[in-house]
Structures are given as C-alpha cells and as structure tokens.
XYZ file of C-alpha atoms in Angstrom:
395
model
C -18.383 63.103 -52.141
C -16.668 60.444 -50.029
C -14.937 61.110 -46.714
C -11.432 59.801 -46.100
C -11.617 58.704 -42.476
C -8.668 58.625 -40.100
C -7.261 55.428 -38.658
C -9.140 56.183 -35.432
C -12.430 55.275 -37.129
C -13.158 51.511 -37.121
C -13.005 49.975 -40.589
C -16.226 47.978 -40.194
C -19.714 49.125 -39.303
C -20.280 46.772 -36.359
C -20.892 48.496 -33.036
C -21.143 46.116 -30.102
C -21.954 48.855 -27.585
C -24.772 50.250 -29.728
C -26.131 46.727 -30.325
C -26.230 46.187 -26.566
C -28.181 49.406 -25.993
C -30.600 48.617 -28.830
C -31.321 45.195 -27.354
C -31.977 46.756 -23.965
C -34.479 49.175 -25.528
C -36.582 46.482 -27.233
C -39.589 45.752 -24.954
C -39.931 42.211 -26.350
C -36.401 41.285 -25.348
C -35.282 40.326 -21.861
C -31.893 42.000 -21.914
C -28.994 40.727 -19.849
C -26.705 42.515 -22.317
C -26.209 46.131 -21.294
C -24.374 47.107 -18.127
C -27.346 49.214 -17.074
C -27.991 50.112 -13.433
C -31.516 49.580 -12.115
C -33.419 52.795 -12.963
C -35.869 52.366 -10.086
C -32.915 52.986 -7.757
C -31.963 56.331 -9.273
C -32.339 59.057 -6.581
C -34.624 61.200 -8.724
C -36.215 63.240 -5.935
C -32.887 63.916 -4.220
C -31.237 64.968 -7.499
C -34.168 67.283 -8.266
C -33.878 68.822 -4.813
C -30.124 69.298 -5.269
C -30.678 70.847 -8.704
C -33.134 73.399 -7.323
C -30.679 74.343 -4.598
C -27.863 74.754 -7.095
C -29.895 77.063 -9.323
C -31.039 79.087 -6.316
C -27.491 79.560 -5.000
C -25.262 79.434 -8.091
C -27.564 79.921 -11.079
C -25.375 82.189 -13.174
C -22.132 80.551 -12.097
C -23.133 77.015 -13.100
C -24.185 78.164 -16.567
C -20.782 79.744 -17.236
C -17.530 78.233 -18.526
C -15.350 76.588 -15.886
C -11.893 75.110 -15.330
C -10.875 71.882 -17.046
C -9.820 70.097 -13.839
C -13.342 70.435 -12.450
C -15.306 72.096 -9.658
C -12.950 72.437 -6.688
C -15.560 71.546 -4.067
C -16.483 68.341 -5.894
C -12.818 67.422 -6.232
C -12.437 67.804 -2.461
C -15.471 65.588 -1.919
C -14.104 62.959 -4.299
C -10.774 63.024 -2.459
C -12.730 62.275 0.720
C -14.478 59.363 -1.047
C -11.106 58.013 -2.163
C -9.861 58.169 1.433
C -12.745 55.897 2.466
C -11.385 53.507 -0.181
C -7.949 53.601 1.511
C -6.348 55.958 -1.004
C -4.775 58.830 0.925
C -5.083 61.715 -1.518
C -6.077 65.357 -1.939
C -8.063 67.432 -4.425
C -4.784 68.269 -6.197
C -4.679 64.639 -7.320
C -8.272 64.636 -8.661
C -9.513 65.625 -12.118
C -13.109 65.458 -13.341
C -14.067 63.736 -16.600
C -17.292 63.432 -18.569
C -17.864 59.916 -17.311
C -15.111 57.377 -16.774
C -15.288 56.536 -20.476
C -13.852 59.944 -21.348
C -11.134 59.423 -18.760
C -10.164 56.144 -20.447
C -10.132 57.863 -23.830
C -8.015 60.819 -22.739
C -5.536 58.687 -20.807
C -5.176 56.459 -23.857
C -4.666 59.514 -26.050
C -1.986 60.740 -23.657
C -0.028 57.488 -23.643
C -0.554 55.597 -26.909
C 1.231 56.135 -30.198
C 0.363 53.861 -33.138
C 1.983 50.468 -32.623
C 2.492 50.830 -28.870
C 1.894 47.729 -26.759
C -0.857 47.868 -24.133
C -1.325 44.942 -21.739
C -4.930 44.109 -20.880
C -6.797 41.434 -19.007
C -8.164 38.763 -21.309
C -11.117 39.232 -21.421
C -11.731 42.887 -20.517
C -14.076 45.865 -20.968
C -14.983 46.046 -24.662
C -15.261 49.861 -24.873
C -11.728 50.225 -23.481
C -10.451 47.829 -26.146
C -12.190 49.935 -28.791
C -10.540 53.104 -27.461
C -7.062 51.574 -27.380
C -7.465 50.212 -30.897
C -8.624 53.610 -32.148
C -5.225 55.061 -31.171
C -3.376 52.224 -32.888
C -2.424 50.145 -29.841
C -1.054 46.623 -30.195
C -3.112 44.806 -27.551
C -1.606 41.912 -25.624
C -3.862 39.858 -23.370
C -2.841 38.684 -19.906
C -4.500 35.513 -18.657
C -7.009 35.543 -15.802
C -8.475 33.100 -13.332
C -11.121 33.504 -10.650
C -8.730 35.664 -8.588
C -8.205 38.171 -11.402
C -5.175 38.807 -13.592
C -2.542 36.095 -13.168
C 0.730 37.580 -11.966
C 2.855 34.790 -13.434
C 1.518 35.579 -16.903
C 1.855 39.316 -16.295
C 5.506 38.819 -15.330
C 6.054 36.867 -18.546
C 4.283 39.484 -20.692
C 6.345 42.277 -19.106
C 9.472 40.332 -19.993
C 8.216 39.695 -23.531
C 7.090 43.303 -24.060
C 9.377 45.563 -22.001
C 8.297 48.479 -24.204
C 4.639 48.208 -23.057
C 3.112 51.640 -22.464
C 0.750 50.643 -19.637
C -1.397 47.907 -18.132
C -5.171 48.323 -18.118
C -7.106 46.489 -15.424
C -10.615 46.420 -13.932
C -9.762 44.875 -10.551
C -13.154 45.028 -8.815
C -16.088 42.927 -10.084
C -14.474 42.995 -13.478
C -16.308 43.763 -16.685
C -17.082 41.240 -18.179
C -16.239 38.433 -15.725
C -17.377 39.821 -12.365
C -14.084 38.637 -10.851
C -12.120 40.529 -8.199
C -8.328 40.645 -8.054
C -6.957 39.643 -4.666
C -5.046 42.092 -2.484
C -1.920 39.960 -2.771
C -2.047 40.138 -6.562
C -2.570 43.904 -6.476
C 0.534 44.316 -4.365
C 2.470 42.004 -6.648
C 1.265 43.894 -9.731
C 2.573 47.194 -8.355
C 5.943 45.608 -7.559
C 6.253 44.005 -10.990
C 5.255 47.102 -12.907
C 7.470 49.395 -10.822
C 10.450 47.165 -11.556
C 9.527 47.130 -15.250
C 8.832 50.864 -15.443
C 5.309 50.306 -16.801
C 2.403 52.334 -15.327
C -1.018 50.951 -14.431
C -4.400 52.322 -15.472
C -6.905 51.095 -12.881
C -10.560 51.291 -13.964
C -12.861 51.018 -10.947
C -16.466 51.981 -11.739
C -17.997 49.118 -9.737
C -15.919 48.936 -6.559
C -18.473 50.629 -4.293
C -21.132 48.029 -5.155
C -19.908 45.164 -2.945
C -22.375 42.766 -1.335
C -20.178 39.781 -0.416
C -16.628 39.015 0.651
C -14.023 41.334 2.115
C -13.281 44.826 0.786
C -9.984 44.970 -1.092
C -8.043 48.259 -1.312
C -7.666 49.732 -4.808
C -4.412 49.163 -6.641
C -3.812 52.892 -6.134
C -3.582 52.169 -2.388
C -0.342 50.244 -2.994
C 1.152 52.913 -5.281
C 4.037 54.781 -3.618
C 5.624 56.205 -6.769
C 2.759 57.911 -8.628
C 2.671 55.129 -11.218
C -1.028 54.230 -10.997
C -3.775 56.259 -12.638
C -7.065 55.317 -10.988
C -10.366 56.001 -12.755
C -13.817 55.895 -11.189
C -17.325 57.231 -11.675
C -20.660 58.177 -10.130
C -22.508 56.231 -12.838
C -23.091 53.108 -10.735
C -23.405 54.922 -7.382
C -25.928 57.534 -8.572
C -26.953 57.480 -12.235
C -25.059 57.083 -15.527
C -26.925 59.945 -17.203
C -25.157 62.429 -14.923
C -21.866 61.607 -16.768
C -19.386 62.448 -14.029
C -16.208 60.438 -13.616
C -12.780 61.227 -12.240
C -9.092 60.383 -12.273
C -6.841 60.072 -9.247
C -3.252 60.622 -10.353
C -0.034 62.510 -9.762
C -0.478 66.307 -10.270
C 2.193 66.307 -13.007
C 0.128 63.733 -14.936
C -3.037 65.773 -14.416
C -1.325 68.862 -15.814
C -0.880 67.020 -19.123
C -4.388 65.594 -18.846
C -5.822 69.110 -18.518
C -4.381 70.118 -21.875
C -6.118 67.271 -23.686
C -9.288 67.705 -21.660
C -9.512 71.325 -22.825
C -9.112 70.175 -26.418
C -11.891 67.618 -26.008
C -14.676 69.666 -24.418
C -13.107 72.586 -22.446
C -14.599 71.157 -19.253
C -17.144 68.666 -17.967
C -20.690 69.977 -17.623
C -20.531 72.539 -14.834
C -24.158 72.237 -13.762
C -23.926 68.475 -13.254
C -20.778 68.837 -11.173
C -22.536 71.263 -8.840
C -25.610 69.028 -8.619
C -23.561 66.019 -7.550
C -21.623 68.150 -5.090
C -24.879 69.370 -3.548
C -26.222 65.805 -3.454
C -23.123 64.691 -1.550
C -23.610 67.503 0.959
C -27.309 66.815 1.536
C -27.666 63.050 1.208
C -26.216 59.945 2.824
C -24.251 58.394 -0.045
C -23.304 55.183 1.844
C -26.966 54.603 2.712
C -27.940 55.074 -0.930
C -25.219 52.650 -2.054
C -26.510 50.146 0.525
C -29.926 50.219 -1.155
C -28.312 49.470 -4.489
C -26.133 46.652 -3.173
C -29.074 44.974 -1.408
C -31.055 44.835 -4.662
C -28.079 43.699 -6.730
C -27.182 41.008 -4.209
C -30.701 39.594 -4.455
C -30.687 39.633 -8.255
C -27.195 38.143 -8.491
C -28.084 35.292 -6.143
C -31.299 34.635 -8.036
C -29.569 34.555 -11.424
C -26.815 32.278 -10.128
C -29.401 29.913 -8.637
C -31.346 29.852 -11.910
C -28.142 29.181 -13.870
C -27.252 26.281 -11.581
C -30.770 24.881 -11.959
C -31.333 25.406 -15.686
C -27.927 25.224 -17.414
C -26.082 21.938 -18.037
C -23.928 20.938 -15.083
C -20.654 21.376 -16.961
C -21.276 25.064 -17.758
C -18.878 27.382 -15.877
C -19.972 30.653 -14.307
C -18.131 33.211 -12.199
C -19.127 34.045 -8.608
C -19.170 37.856 -8.323
C -18.946 39.505 -4.907
C -20.326 42.769 -6.267
C -20.869 44.788 -9.398
C -23.247 43.827 -12.178
C -21.921 40.903 -14.231
C -21.661 37.123 -14.436
C -19.349 35.405 -16.919
C -20.432 32.108 -18.467
C -18.518 29.538 -20.516
C -20.223 26.648 -22.263
C -17.897 23.736 -23.094
C -17.720 22.039 -26.466
C -16.368 24.818 -28.666
C -19.724 26.520 -29.279
C -19.390 29.727 -31.278
C -20.122 32.658 -28.954
C -21.533 34.885 -31.681
C -23.885 32.172 -32.891
C -25.011 31.542 -29.316
C -25.761 35.244 -28.796
C -27.595 35.400 -32.133
C -29.748 32.410 -31.250
C -30.494 33.910 -27.834
C -31.668 37.155 -29.437
C -33.931 35.160 -31.741
C -35.391 33.690 -28.541
C -35.962 37.240 -27.209
C -33.182 37.233 -24.641
C -30.001 39.275 -25.086
C -26.470 38.444 -23.918
C -23.102 39.827 -25.004
C -20.913 37.257 -26.773
C -17.480 36.737 -25.290
C -15.816 37.585 -28.591
C -16.419 41.300 -27.890
C -14.141 41.267 -24.830
C -10.916 39.659 -26.035
C -7.815 41.419 -27.304
C -7.083 38.505 -29.620
C -8.565 35.065 -30.107
C -11.692 34.623 -28.008
C -12.500 31.631 -25.849
C -15.442 29.788 -27.456
C -18.776 29.436 -25.714
C -18.345 32.551 -23.560
C -20.857 35.294 -22.859
C -21.590 38.021 -20.311
C -24.786 38.364 -18.305
C -25.962 41.514 -16.531
C -28.342 41.008 -13.607
C -28.828 44.558 -12.303
C -31.486 45.786 -14.717
C -34.067 42.954 -14.784
C -36.691 41.953 -12.208
C -37.109 38.487 -10.701
C -39.583 37.165 -13.266
C -37.461 38.423 -16.160
C -34.372 36.760 -14.699
C -36.169 33.427 -14.338
C -37.710 33.489 -17.825
C -34.549 34.821 -19.481
C -32.288 32.149 -18.002
C -34.718 29.445 -19.126
C -34.570 30.829 -22.676
C -30.766 30.817 -22.655
C -30.723 27.267 -21.273
C -32.934 26.138 -24.142
C -30.539 27.696 -26.674
C -27.511 26.071 -25.000
C -29.191 22.666 -25.041
C -30.192 23.061 -28.701
C -26.672 24.048 -29.743
C -25.226 21.186 -27.747
C -27.281 18.636 -29.648
C -26.493 20.012 -33.133
C-alpha cells in the first residue's frame, strides 16, 4: 500500500535539520553545524532540585491535564522577564508553547493559506522556512546587511506585495548570520508595517545571550497597536530538552492560538512548566545567563581570531555581539553545498548557506556554530575548513 501524502509533507527526502543533528552526534566530526548550546552549562543540579520540589508540592497536579495557555504562575514569571527586556506586558499576553519551534508552526498555521506571501530575511532560520513552505507560503526574501534587515528593501517589498500576510524576523544575533538589527531599523519596521497593515512575527530565542555591544529593545517594545507577535524560549537560557517556549501577543490573537494549540497537543508538558517555574523562583537566572555568555564570548572571539588567521583574507565573516552563530562567505562563486560536503569529508561539519535562503542562495556561504565546541576543537576545525577553502579556490 502507498500513502498519498498531503502538500504539507516535503516532496524530497532531504532533511537539513536532521543532517545537522547527525553530524553533531558523530564523535569523529568536529561539528560547527548544529545550533546546540554547551551541555556543560546546563543547570542539571538546580533542575533536579526544582523537580524534586515540584513533585513534593504538586505531584498529582503536574501529572494531570492542564490549560492550553499554560501554567499561570509561569506566565506571570515570563511577563516579568519580558519587562526586563523593555516589553511592558502581563500574563494575559503570554501563551506557552512546546518550544519556540511549535510557536512558529502554530502562528504560521494561523496566518498562512496556500499561496500567501510571507516576507523573510534573506537568509533566515531554515526550520522556519520549512514550516512556512509546509503551509504553502510564497516566500519573498528581504535583503540584509550587517545591521540586519534593510528597511529600504522592506519598503519596496511591501509595495510590491501589499497582500503579504506577515514579516518573519530574527532581530537578535540572527540565525544564521549572527547579525543584530539596530534599534532605528526596528522602529522603522514597525512604522512601515503598521502603514502597510502587515503584522510582524519576531523570533527571539537568542536575545538574552549578549556579550558585546548595547542591548537593543525587542521589536515588540515599539509595538503600540498589537501588531507584533514575539516568540522566545528557555532553550538557550536553560536547556533545549526542557522544550518550553512562549508567545507575547494581543489576548485576542492568543484566543485563536489556544484553539490550534489544543488541536496540536492539548497543552505543553505540565511537569516541565512547573519545573521551570520552580527554577525561576529558587535560582538567579541572570547569574546563570552570565555564565553562559562568558563562555560563548570566549568561544566566539577564539573562532573569529582563528578565522582571521587561517582563512584567506578576502573571506567575509559576520561579527556577532551575542548568540551562537557566525556567517561566512567565500568569494569566487564556490558552491556552498560542495563546500559543506568537502568539509564533512574532512571531519568538520558546517551548514551550507543554501539551506537558509527563500530563493536563490548566495554562493560560498555557510554557517558556523561556536557554542558547542571546546578551544582545541575550534582551532582544529577552523584549520580543516581553511584547507577545504584553499583547495576549492585552486580547482
């Protein structure tokens, strides 16, 4: 018997996300591919302590069904976190998701009909592109530079596609480029989209992990009309295996979200919500984030120094002020997929730039992750990539 799959299922069998995770799991490979946090920084003891407390106090309750919006105490705590990020909000504007990836999926499901235009940064987060495509979106890329999405090109794309359903952006330490959108551009984006009647979906899983530069308020900070849906997560602040993300949005939007959330999984894991809530009560979250940022700052600086030393002088790389990624572009029209393939043959993994574009990819591009490898692995891995670049350049 053969199954007749829906249009949501990709036609091919390639799976860039799964390939990234497989590369990261191979002990022979130095993987700069996956966006994996450093596991040695996971607060294992504190999470275990919080878990014991939760079972002692709420054992039966946490093993029961719960509401789709999420645990009310945790939503209050998240609202307090958002206030530290200069978003003045309340628990009524917060909904819990099973990781920010589910939030992206459900928001896309809420807004996209087959053929609808969605504006995205070019390049952008590959798993978001996959979600939007699965619902039949017509993706239109907006150009970027080192200050994030270019507002002149956004203005042009809004004029060209006035029917666009929403704009998707990762404004802080962007995946894949590591770039941060300036405050001035965020303000301009809100003005442009308000005038055009096009909402913004802001994806901010990395914003707390800043180790250089000045903090920039989220796009949601500039939203005075309820037109920005902001998505974030505990995956980079605590641990991705806990699978807790959230949306900050207008209550009327969250009412619709709740209906689709119930269809998807009834509610996010109740036990994990209580554990994170207890962790936030007992532990110093800013101090824990400081430990993470100190390590990531060191690894980012080391990788950038090794790139400058080992790669040809004309190779471009971004200069992240936080997060987990560096974007590289090798001149000369080198095929990104071939470069990534040759790197893997040399036992070092990168993600080719082709995975991140809505349309035609820029040649010679690839993403590096620095958060999950130690100093020696960074040094050896960059040397291996440099050798591949030099070999391809002489072919």
